[in-house]
Tab-separated table of C-alpha atoms in Angstrom:
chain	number	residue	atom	x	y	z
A	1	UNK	CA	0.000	0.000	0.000
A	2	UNK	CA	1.727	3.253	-1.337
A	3	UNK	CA	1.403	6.817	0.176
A	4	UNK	CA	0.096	9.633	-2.118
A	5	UNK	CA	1.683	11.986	-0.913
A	6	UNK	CA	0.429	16.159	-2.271
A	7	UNK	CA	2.616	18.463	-3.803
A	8	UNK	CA	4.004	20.238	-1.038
A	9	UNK	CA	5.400	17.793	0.699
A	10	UNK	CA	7.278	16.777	-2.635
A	11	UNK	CA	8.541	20.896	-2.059
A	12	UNK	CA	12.765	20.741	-1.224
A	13	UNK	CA	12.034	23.372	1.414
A	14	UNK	CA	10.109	21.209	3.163
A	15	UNK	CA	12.183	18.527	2.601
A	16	UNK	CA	15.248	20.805	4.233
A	17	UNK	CA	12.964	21.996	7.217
A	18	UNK	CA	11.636	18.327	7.803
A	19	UNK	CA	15.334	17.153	7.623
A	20	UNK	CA	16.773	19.772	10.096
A	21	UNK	CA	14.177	18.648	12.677
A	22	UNK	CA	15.194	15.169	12.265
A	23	UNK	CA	19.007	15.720	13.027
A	24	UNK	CA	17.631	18.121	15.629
A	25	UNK	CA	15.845	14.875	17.426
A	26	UNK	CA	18.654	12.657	16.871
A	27	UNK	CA	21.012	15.005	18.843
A	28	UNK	CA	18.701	15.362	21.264
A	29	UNK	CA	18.698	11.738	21.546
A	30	UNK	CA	22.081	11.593	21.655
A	31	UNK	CA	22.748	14.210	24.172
A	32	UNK	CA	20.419	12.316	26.826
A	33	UNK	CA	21.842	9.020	25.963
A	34	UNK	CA	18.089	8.057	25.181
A	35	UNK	CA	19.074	4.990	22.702
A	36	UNK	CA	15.642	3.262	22.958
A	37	UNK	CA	14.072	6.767	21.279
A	38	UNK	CA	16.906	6.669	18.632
A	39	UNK	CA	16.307	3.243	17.800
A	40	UNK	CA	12.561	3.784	17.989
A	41	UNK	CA	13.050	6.919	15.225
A	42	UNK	CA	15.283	4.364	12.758
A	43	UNK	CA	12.934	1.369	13.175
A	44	UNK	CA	9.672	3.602	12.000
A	45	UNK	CA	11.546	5.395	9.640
A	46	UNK	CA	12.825	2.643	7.620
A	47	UNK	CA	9.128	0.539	8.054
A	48	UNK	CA	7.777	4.028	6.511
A	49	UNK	CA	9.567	3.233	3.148
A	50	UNK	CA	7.319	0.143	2.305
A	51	UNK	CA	4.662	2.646	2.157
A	52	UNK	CA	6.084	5.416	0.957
A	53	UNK	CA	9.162	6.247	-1.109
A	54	UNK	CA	8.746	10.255	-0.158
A	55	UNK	CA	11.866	11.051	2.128
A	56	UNK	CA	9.491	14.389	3.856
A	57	UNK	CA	6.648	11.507	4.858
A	58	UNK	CA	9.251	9.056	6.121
A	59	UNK	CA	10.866	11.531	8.225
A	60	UNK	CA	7.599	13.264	9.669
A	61	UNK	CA	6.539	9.582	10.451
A	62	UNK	CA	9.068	8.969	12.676
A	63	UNK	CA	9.290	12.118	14.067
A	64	UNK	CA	5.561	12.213	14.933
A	65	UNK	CA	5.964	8.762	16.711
A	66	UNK	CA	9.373	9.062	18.471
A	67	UNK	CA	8.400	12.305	19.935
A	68	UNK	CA	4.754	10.782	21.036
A	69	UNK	CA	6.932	8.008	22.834
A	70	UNK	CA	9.185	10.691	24.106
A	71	UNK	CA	6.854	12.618	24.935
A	72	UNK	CA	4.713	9.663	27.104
A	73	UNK	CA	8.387	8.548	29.061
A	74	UNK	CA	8.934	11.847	30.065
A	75	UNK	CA	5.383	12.026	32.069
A	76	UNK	CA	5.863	8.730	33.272
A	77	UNK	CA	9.279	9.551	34.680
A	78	UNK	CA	7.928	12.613	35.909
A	79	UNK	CA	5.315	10.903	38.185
A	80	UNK	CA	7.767	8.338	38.983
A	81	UNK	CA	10.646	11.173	40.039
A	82	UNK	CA	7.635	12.263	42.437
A	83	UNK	CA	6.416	9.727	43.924
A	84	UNK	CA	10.624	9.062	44.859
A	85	UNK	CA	10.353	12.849	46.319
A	86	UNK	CA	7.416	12.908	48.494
A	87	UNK	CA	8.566	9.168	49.666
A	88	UNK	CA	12.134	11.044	50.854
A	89	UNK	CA	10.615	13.879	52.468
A	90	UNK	CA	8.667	11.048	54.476
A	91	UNK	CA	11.779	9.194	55.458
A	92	UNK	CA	13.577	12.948	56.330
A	93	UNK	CA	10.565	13.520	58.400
A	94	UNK	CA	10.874	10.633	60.540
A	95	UNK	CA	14.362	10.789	60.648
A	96	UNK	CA	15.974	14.550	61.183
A	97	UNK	CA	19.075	13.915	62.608
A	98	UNK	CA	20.388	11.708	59.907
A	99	UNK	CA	19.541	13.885	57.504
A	100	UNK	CA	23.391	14.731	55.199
A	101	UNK	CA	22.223	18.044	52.683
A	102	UNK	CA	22.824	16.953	49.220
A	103	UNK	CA	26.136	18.051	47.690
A	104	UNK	CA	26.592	20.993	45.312
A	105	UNK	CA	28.113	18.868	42.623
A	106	UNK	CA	25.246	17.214	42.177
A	107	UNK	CA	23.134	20.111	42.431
A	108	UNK	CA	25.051	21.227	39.395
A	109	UNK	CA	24.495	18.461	37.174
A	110	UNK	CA	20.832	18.510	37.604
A	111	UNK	CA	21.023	22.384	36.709
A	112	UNK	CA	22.878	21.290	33.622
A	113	UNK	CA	20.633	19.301	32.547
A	114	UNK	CA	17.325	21.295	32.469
A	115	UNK	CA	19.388	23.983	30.871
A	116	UNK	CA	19.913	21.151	28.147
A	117	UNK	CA	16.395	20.194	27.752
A	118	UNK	CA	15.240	23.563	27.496
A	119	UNK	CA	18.229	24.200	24.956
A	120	UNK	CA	16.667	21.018	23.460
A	121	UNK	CA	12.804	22.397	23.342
A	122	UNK	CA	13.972	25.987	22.377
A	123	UNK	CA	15.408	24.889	19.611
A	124	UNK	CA	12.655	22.590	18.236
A	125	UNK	CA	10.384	25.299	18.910
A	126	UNK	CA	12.265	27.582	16.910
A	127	UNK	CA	12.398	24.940	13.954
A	128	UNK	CA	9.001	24.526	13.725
A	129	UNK	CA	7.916	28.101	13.855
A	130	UNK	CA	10.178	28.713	10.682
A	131	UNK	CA	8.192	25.784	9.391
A	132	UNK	CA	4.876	27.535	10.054
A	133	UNK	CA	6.136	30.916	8.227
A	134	UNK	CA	7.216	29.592	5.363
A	135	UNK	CA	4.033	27.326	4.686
A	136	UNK	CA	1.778	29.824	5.918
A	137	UNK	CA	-1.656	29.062	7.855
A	138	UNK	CA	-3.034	26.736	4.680
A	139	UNK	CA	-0.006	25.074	4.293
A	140	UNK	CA	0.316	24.054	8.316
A	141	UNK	CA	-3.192	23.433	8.268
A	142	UNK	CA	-2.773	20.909	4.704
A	143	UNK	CA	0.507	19.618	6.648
A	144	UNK	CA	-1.599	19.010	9.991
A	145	UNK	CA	-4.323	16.827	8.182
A	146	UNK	CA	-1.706	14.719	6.024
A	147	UNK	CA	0.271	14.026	9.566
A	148	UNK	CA	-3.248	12.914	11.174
A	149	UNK	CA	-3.550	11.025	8.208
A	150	UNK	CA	0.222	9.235	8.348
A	151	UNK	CA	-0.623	8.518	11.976
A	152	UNK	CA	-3.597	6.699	11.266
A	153	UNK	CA	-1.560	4.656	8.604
A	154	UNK	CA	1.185	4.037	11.002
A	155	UNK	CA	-1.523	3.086	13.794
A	156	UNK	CA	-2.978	0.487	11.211
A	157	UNK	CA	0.487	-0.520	10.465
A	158	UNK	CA	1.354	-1.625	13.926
A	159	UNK	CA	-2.495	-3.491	13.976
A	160	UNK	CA	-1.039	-5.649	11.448
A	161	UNK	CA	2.432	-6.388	12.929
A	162	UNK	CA	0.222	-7.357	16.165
A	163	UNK	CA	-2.328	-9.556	13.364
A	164	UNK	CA	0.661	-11.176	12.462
A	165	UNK	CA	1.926	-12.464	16.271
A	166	UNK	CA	0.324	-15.717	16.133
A	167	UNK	CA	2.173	-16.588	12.915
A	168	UNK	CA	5.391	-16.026	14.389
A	169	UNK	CA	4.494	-18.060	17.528
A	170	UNK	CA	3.232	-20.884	15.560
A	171	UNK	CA	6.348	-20.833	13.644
A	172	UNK	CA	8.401	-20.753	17.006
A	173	UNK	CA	6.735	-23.525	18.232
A	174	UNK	CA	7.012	-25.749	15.004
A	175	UNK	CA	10.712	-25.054	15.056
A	176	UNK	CA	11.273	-26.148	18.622
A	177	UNK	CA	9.455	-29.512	18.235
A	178	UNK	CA	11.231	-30.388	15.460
A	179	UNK	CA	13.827	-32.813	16.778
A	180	UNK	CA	17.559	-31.646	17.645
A	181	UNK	CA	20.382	-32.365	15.312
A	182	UNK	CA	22.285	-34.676	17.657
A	183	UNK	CA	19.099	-36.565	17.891
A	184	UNK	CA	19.153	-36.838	14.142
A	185	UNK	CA	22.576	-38.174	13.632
A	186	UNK	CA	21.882	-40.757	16.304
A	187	UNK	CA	18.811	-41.906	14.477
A	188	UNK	CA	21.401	-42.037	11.179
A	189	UNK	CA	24.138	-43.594	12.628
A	190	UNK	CA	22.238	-47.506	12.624
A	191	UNK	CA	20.888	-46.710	8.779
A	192	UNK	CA	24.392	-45.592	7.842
A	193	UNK	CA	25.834	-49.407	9.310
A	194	UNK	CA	23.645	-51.035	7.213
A	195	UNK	CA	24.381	-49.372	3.975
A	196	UNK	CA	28.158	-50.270	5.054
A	197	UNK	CA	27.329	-54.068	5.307
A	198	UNK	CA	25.985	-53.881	2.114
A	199	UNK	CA	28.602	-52.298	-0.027
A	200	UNK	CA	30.952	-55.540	1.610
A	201	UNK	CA	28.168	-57.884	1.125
A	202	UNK	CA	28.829	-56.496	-2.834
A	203	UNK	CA	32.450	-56.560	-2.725
C-alpha cells in the first residue's frame, strides 16, 4: 500500500525543514543518551519506506511517533521522580538527625541538565515556527491533516504487525518440536551401518 503523498510535501524546502528537525531529534537523543528513542526513530523510519518512497513523509513519520513516545516517558518519569520525592521527604521527616544536605556537585548536574532540555525544546520550537512561516496558515493546516492522516496509517500498520503475532508463535513452536540435530545423527548412525554391510556384502 503506497502513500500519495500532495505536492508540497514533494517541495525541497520542506524537505530541508523536515530534515533539520530530524538531526535536531537525533542530537537530542544523543545528548540524553536516550538509545531506545533513537532506535525507535530508525525502526519507523525505515518501516515508513514500504509505504512510501517520499523522504518528507518518512521523516515526519518517525518524528511524529518518536516524539509521542518521548513525549509519554517523560510524564511517566515525571510521576515516577515524584512519587521518589514525596517518599524522601517522608523518610527525612521521621528521621531529622540523619539527615546529610545533598552536595553541590550534584546540584550542578541537575542544573545542567534542564538547561539542556530547554536548549533542546527551544530549539525545536524555533524549527518549527520557521516551518509555520514559510508554509503559511493553509499550508500548516494541509501539513496538519496529512500528519493525522500518516498517523492513522502508522496506527494500522502496527495493527497488522500485532495480526501477524500468532504466525510467528506458531512458527516458534514448530521449530522447537522439530527434533535436535544430535538426535538426528543418532537416528542415522544404525541406517548408515547397514548401507556399510551392504557395499561388503557387494564386494
Amino acid at each position: 500500500m503506497k502513500i500519495k503523498t500532495p505536492d508540497f510535501l514533494k517541495n525541497k524546502i520542506v524537505l530541508y525543514v523536515v530534515f533539520i528537525l530530524a538531526i535536531t531529534n537525533v542530537l537530542g537523543f544523543l545528548n540524553n543518551n536516550d538509545f531506545e528513542s533513537l532506535t525507535f526513530f530508525i525502526v519507523i523510519g525505515l518501516l515508513s519506506t514500504y509505504f512510501s518512497k517520499n523522504m518528507t513523509v518518512n521523516l515526519l513519520i518517525a518524528l511524529i511517533a518518536t516524539n509521542v513516545v518521548f513525549a509519554s516517558k517523560k510524564v511517566h518519569e515525571g510521576m515516577r521522580s515524584k512519587k521518589r520525592s514525596k517518599k524522601k521527604k517522608g523518610k527525612k521527616e521521621k528521621y531529622t538527625q540523619r539527615n546529610v544536605p545533598s552536595s553541590k556537585p550534584k546540584n550542578l548536574s541537575r542544573d545542567d541538565r534542564i538547561g539542556e532540555r530547554i536548549d533542546y525544546a527551544s530549539t525545536v520550537e524555533a524549527a518549527y515556527d520557521n516551518l509555520s512561516e514559510m508554509l503559511g496558515k493553509d499550508g500548516v493546516r494541509g501539513l496538519t491533516k496529512e500528519t493525522k492522516l500518516l498517523v492513522d496509517q502508522q496506527k494500522e500498520l502496527m495493527g497488522n504487525l500485532k495480526d501477524m503475532g500468532p504466525l510467528i508463535k506458531t512458527a516458534q513452536s514448530a521449530i522447537k518440536s522439530m527434533p535436535q540435530l544430535g538426535e538426528i545423527n543418532k537416528m542415522m548412525g544404525p541406517l548408515q551401518g547397514t548401507i556399510k554391510q551392504l557395499k561388503g556384502m557387494k564386494k
